[in-house]
Short mmCIF file of C-alpha atoms in Angstrom, two decimals:
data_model
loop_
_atom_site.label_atom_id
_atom_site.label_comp_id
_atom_site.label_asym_id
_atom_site.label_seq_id
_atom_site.Cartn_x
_atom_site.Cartn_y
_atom_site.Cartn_z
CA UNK A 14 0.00 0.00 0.00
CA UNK A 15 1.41 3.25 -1.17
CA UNK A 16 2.39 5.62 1.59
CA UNK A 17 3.91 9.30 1.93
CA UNK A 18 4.74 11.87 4.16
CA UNK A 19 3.58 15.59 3.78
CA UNK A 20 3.65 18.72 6.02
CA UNK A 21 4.66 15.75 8.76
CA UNK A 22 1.15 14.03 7.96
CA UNK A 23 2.06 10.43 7.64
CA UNK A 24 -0.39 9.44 4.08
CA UNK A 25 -1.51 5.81 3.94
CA UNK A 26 -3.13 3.39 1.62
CA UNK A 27 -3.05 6.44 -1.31
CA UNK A 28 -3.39 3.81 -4.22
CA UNK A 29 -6.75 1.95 -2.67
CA UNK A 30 -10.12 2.64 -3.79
CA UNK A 31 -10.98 5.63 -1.89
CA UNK A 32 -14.69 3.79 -1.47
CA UNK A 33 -17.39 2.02 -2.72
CA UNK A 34 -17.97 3.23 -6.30
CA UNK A 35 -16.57 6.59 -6.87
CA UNK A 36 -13.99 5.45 -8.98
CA UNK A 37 -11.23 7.40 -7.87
CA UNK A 38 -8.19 6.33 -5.30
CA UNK A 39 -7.65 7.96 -1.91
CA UNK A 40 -4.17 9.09 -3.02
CA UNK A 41 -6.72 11.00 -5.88
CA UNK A 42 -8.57 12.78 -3.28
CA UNK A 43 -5.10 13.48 -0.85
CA UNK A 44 -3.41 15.06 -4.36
CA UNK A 45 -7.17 17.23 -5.28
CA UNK A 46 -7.21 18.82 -1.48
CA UNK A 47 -3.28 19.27 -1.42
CA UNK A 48 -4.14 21.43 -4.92
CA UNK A 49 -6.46 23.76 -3.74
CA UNK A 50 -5.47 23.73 -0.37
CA UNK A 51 -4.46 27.77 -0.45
CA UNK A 52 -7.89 28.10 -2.03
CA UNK A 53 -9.84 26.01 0.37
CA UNK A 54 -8.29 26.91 3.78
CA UNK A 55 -9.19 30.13 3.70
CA UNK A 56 -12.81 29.38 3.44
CA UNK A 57 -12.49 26.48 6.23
CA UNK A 58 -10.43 28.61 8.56
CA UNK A 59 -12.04 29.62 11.95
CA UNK A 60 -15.12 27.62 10.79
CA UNK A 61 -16.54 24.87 12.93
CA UNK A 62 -16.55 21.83 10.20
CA UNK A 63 -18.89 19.18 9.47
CA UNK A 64 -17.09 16.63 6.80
CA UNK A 65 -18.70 13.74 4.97
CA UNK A 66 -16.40 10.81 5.06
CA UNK A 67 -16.04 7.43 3.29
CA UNK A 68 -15.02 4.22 4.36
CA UNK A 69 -14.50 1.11 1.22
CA UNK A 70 -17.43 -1.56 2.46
CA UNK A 71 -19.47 1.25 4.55
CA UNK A 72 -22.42 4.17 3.47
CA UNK A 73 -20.86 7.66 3.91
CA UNK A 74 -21.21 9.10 6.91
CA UNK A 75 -21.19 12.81 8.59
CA UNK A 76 -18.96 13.44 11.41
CA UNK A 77 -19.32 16.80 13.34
CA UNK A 78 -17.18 15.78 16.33
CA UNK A 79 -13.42 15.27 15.88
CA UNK A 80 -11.98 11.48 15.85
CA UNK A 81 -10.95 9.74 18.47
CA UNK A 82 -6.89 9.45 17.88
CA UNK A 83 -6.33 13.19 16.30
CA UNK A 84 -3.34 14.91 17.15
CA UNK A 85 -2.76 17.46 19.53
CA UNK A 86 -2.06 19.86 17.08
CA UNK A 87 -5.71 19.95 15.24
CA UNK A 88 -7.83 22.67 16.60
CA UNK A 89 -11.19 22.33 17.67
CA UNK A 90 -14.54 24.13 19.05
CA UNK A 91 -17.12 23.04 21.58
CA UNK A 92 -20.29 23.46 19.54
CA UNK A 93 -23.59 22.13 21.32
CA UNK A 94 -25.51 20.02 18.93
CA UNK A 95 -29.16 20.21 18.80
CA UNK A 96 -29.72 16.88 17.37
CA UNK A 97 -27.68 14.72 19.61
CA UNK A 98 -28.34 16.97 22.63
CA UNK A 99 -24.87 17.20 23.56
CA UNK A 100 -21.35 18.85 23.32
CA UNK A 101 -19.40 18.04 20.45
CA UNK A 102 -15.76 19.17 19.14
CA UNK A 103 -15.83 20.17 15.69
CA UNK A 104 -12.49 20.43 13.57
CA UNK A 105 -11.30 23.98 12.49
CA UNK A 106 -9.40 23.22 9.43
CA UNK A 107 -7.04 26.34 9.82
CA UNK A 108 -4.14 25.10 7.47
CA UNK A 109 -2.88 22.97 5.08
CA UNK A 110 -1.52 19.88 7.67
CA UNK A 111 -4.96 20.07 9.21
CA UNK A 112 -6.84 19.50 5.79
CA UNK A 113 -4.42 16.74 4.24
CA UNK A 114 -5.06 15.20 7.91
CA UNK A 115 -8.77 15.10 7.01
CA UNK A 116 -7.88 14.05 3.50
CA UNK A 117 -6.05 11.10 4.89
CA UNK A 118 -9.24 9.82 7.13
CA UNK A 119 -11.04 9.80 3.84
CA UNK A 120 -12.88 13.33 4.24
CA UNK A 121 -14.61 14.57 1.22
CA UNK A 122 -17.66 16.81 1.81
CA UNK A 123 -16.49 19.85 3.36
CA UNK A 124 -19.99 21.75 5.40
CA UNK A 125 -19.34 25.19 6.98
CA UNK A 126 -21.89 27.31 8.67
CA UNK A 127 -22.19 30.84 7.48
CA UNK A 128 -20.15 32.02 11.05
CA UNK A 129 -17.01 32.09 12.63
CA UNK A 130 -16.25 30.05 16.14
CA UNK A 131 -17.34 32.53 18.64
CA UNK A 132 -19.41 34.71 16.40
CA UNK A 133 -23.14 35.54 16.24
CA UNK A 134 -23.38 37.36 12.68
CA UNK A 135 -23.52 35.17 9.72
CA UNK A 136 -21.05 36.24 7.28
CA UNK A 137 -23.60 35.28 4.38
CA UNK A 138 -26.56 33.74 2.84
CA UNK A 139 -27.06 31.28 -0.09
CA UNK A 140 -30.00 30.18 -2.62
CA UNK A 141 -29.33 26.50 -3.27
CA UNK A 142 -31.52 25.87 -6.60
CA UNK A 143 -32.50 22.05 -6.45
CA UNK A 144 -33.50 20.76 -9.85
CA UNK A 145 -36.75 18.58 -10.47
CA UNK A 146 -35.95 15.03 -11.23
CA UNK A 147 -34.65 14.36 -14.19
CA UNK A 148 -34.25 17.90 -15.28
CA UNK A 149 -30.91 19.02 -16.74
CA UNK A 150 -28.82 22.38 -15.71
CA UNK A 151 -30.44 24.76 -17.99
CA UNK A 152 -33.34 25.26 -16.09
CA UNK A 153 -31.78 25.45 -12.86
CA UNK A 154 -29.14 28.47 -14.92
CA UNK A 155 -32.17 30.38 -15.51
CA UNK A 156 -33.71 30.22 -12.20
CA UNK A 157 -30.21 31.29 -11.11
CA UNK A 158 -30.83 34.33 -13.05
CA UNK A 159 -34.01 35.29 -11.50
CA UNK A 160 -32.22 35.16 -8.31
CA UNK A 161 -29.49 37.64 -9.97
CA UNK A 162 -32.85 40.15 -10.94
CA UNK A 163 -34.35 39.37 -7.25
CA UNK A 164 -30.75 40.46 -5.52
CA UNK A 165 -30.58 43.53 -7.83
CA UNK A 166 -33.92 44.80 -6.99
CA UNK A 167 -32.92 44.63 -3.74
CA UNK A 168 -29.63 46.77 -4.15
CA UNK A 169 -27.57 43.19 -3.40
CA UNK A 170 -25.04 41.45 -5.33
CA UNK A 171 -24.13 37.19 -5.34
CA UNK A 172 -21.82 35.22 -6.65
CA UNK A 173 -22.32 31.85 -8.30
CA UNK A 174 -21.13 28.12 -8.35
CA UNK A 175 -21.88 24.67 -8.93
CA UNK A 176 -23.50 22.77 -5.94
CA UNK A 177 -21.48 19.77 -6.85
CA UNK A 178 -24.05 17.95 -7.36
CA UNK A 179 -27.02 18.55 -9.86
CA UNK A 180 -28.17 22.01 -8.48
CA UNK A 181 -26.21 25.41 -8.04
CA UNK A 182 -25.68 27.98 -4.92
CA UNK A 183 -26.05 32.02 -5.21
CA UNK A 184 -23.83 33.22 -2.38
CA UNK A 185 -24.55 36.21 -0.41
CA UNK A 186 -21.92 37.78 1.61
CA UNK A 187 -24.01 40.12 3.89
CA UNK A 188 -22.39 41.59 7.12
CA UNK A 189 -24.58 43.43 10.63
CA UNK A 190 -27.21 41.36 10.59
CA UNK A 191 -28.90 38.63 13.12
CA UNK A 192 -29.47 34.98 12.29
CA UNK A 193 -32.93 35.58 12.77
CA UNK A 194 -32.83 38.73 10.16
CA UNK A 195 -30.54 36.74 7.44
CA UNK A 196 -32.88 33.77 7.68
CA UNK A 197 -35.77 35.93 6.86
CA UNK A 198 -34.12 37.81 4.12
CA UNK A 199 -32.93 34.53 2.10
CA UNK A 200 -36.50 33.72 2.43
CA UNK A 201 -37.57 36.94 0.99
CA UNK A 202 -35.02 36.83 -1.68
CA UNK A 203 -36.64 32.90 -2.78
CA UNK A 204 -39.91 34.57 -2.66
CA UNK A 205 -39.01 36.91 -5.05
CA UNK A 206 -37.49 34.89 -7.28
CA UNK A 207 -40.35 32.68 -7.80
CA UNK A 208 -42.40 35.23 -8.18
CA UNK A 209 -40.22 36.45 -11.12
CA UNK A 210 -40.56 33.20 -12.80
CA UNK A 211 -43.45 31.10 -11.37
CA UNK A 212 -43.60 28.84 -14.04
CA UNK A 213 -39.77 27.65 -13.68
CA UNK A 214 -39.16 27.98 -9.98
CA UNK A 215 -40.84 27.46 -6.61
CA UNK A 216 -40.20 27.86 -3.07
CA UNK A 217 -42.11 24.55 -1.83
CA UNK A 218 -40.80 22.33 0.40
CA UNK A 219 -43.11 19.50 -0.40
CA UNK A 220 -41.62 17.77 -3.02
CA UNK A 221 -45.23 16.48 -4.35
CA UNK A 222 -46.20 20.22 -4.71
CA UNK A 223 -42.96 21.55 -6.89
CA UNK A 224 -44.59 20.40 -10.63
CA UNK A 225 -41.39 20.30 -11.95
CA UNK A 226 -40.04 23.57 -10.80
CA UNK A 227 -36.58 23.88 -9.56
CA UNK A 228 -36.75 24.32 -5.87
CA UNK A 229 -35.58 27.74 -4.46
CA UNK A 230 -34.48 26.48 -1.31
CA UNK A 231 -33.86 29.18 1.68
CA UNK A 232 -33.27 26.90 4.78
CA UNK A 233 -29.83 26.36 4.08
CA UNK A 234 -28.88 30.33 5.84
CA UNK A 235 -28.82 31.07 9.21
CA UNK A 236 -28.00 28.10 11.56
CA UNK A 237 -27.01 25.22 8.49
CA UNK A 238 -24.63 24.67 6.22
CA UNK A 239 -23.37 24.66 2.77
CA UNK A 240 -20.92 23.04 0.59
CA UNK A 241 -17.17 24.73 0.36
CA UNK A 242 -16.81 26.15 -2.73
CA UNK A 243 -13.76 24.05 -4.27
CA UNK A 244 -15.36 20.64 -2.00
CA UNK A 245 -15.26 17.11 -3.67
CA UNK A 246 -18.84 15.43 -3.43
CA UNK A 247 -19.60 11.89 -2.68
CA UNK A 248 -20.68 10.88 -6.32
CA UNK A 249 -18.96 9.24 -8.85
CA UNK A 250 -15.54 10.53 -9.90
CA UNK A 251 -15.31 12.87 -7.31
CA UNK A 252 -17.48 16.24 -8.78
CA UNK A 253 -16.34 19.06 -6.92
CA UNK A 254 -18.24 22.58 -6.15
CA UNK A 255 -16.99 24.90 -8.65
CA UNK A 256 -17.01 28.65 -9.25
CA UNK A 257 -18.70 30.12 -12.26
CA UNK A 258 -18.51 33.59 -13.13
CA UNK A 259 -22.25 34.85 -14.46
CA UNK A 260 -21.29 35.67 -17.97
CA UNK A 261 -20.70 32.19 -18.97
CA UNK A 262 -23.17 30.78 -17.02
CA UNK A 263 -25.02 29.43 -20.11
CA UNK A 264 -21.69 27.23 -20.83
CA UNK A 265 -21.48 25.35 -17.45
CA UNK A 266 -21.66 21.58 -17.02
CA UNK A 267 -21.22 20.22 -12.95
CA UNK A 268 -20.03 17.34 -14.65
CA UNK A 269 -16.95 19.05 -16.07
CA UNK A 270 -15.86 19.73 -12.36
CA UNK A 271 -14.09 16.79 -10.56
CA UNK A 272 -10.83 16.09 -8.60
CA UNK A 273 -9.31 15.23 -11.86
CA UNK A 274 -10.03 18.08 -13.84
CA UNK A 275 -10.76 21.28 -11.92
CA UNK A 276 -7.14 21.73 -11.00
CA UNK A 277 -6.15 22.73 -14.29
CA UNK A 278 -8.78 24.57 -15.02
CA UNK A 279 -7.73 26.75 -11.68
CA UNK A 280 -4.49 27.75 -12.87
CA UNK A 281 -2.80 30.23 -10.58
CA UNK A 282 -5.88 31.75 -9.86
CA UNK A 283 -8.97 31.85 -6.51
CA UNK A 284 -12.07 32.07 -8.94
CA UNK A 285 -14.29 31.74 -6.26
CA UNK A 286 -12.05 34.75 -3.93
CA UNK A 287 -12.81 36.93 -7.23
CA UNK A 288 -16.47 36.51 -7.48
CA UNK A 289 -17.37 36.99 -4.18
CA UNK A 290 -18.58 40.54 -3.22
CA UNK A 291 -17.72 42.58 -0.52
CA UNK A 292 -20.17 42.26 2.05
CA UNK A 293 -23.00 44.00 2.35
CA UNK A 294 -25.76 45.46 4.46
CA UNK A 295 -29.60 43.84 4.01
CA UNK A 296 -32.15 46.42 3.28
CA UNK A 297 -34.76 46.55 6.33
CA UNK A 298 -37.26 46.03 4.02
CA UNK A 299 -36.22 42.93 2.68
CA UNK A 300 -35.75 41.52 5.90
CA UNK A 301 -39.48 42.85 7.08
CA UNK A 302 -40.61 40.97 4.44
CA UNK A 303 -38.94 38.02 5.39
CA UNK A 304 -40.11 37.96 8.64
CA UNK A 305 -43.86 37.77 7.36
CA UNK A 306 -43.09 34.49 5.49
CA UNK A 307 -43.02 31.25 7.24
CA UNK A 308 -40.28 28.96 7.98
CA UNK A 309 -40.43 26.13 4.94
CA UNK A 310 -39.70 23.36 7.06
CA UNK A 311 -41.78 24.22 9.60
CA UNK A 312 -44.80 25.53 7.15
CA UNK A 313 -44.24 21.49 5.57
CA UNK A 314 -44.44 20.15 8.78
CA UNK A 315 -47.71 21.56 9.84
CA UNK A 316 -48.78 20.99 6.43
CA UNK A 317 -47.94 17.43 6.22
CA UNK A 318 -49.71 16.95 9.41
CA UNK A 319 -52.75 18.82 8.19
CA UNK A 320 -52.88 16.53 5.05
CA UNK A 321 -52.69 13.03 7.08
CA UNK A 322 -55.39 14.16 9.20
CA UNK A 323 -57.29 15.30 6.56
CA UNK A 324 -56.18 11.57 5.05
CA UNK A 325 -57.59 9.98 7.75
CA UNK A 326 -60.89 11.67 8.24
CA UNK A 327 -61.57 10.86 4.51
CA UNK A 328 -61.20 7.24 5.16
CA UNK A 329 -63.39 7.67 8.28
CA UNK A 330 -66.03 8.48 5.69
#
């Protein structure tokens, strides 16, 4: 089994199957993260990290709190978790020997929150356009344009990339504002957009009541998490989440954006660093607005409950 040493992280098993199906090697994934490293740091950095991991033989898993075994020198957070009701240590991945660490325990999602460790403003927002089933990328490119129109009515400005997956993110960067007050605005902003284009995009949460619209999804501000920009994804061949710049827009494939490739198509440059604008301030009355508009998940929730009882008094008949 092929082994290395780099930054003094000891690299193991680099010419195995990095897991079931993806049909890359782990030394593939160890050599992709080492590339972009001075491009993906920075937007790790002071972060607490959630990482998808792989294991040959096992379904990937995500790990908030930090393995048991990790050196001394890997810095972490105490972050309470909701979900497991209880403290857990999440990884800051604040350089390079930190993320080829990760690399080498098979990490290949990369989730941050949109804050820094000991911070209460989000540093951002995002629109993560989901398309229908079996829909291809041009209709999710032009329901990334209505977002573009729905952020320059409202005096804002986003920058674009591929979700890694089948869908693309529009990325805020917003600055002086609450959790509660960002949350509301990305749900004004998906409003908006669907309003711009109601027969290409929608904002509901029920898959069942979409019709084949590409999802404008808002929940993933505020307390969640999105996708690194320059992160691998668990799919075949190792797509990674890409920057796109919106004048070529048209032109993009996800597909054209894996471990293998993207590298070269990087060449000296931080795409992603150059599309992002500066932060901004959110217009009061986009986030009024926001605050009048339910919570999708929990507007679903009641809904779904709503419909089985409506289910089940209909049989009663």
């Amino acid at each position: 089994m092929a082994e290395e040493e780099r930054d003094g992280v000891r690299l193991t098993s680099l010419d195995r199957p990095l897991g079931d199906d993806l049909e890359v090697t782990k030394g593939a994934l160890v050599d992709y993260l080492d590339a972009v490293a001075d491009r993906l740091v920075p937007l790790l950095a002071g972060r607490p990290l959630s990482i998808k991991r792989v294991r040959p033989g096992q379904a990937p898993f995500m790990q908030r709190n930090i393995s048991k075994g990790a050196p001394d020198w890997v810095r972490t957070v105490a972050v309470w978790a909701q979900g497991a009701h209880r403290e857990v240590h999440q990884v800051l991945c604040d350089d390079r020997r930190t993320l080829l660490w990760l690399a080498n325990q098979r990490a290949v999602e990369f989730h941050v929150p949109f804050f820094r460790a000991g911070e209460q403003e989000p540093t951002g927002l995002v629109l993560d356009l989901d398309p229908p089933e079996g829909a291809g990328i041009d209709v999710v490119v032009r329901t990334a344009r209505l977002v573009r129109q729905a952020l320059e009515h409202a005096g804002l400005a986003g920058a674009v990339k591929t979700s890694g997956s089948k869908g693309l993110h529009v990325v805020v960067p917003v600055r002086g504002a609450a959790v509660e007050d960002v949350a509301a605005a990305t749900r004004a902003l998906a409003a908006r957009t669907a309003s711009l284009g109601p027969e290409t995009a929608t904002t509901a949460y029920i898959k069942e009541d979409r019709g084949g619209r590409v999802f404008v999804d808002s929940t993933r501000s505020g307390q969640s998490t999105i996708v690194a920009a320059y992160s691998p994804r668990i799919r075949p061949g190792l797509p990674v989440s890409f920057p796109l710049t919106w004048d070529t827009l048209e032109a993009v494939r996800p597909a054209d954006f894996t471990v293998s490739t993207a590298p070269a198509l990087l060449d000296d440059g931080d795409p992603w660093a150059a599309a992002l604008p500066d932060p901004q301030e959110l217009p009061a009355e986009l986030v009024a607005e926001g605050h009048t508009i339910p919570v999708a998940r929990v507007q679903a929730m009641h809904e779904g409950k709503r419909r089985k009882r409506a289910e089940r008094e209909a049989a009663g008949d």
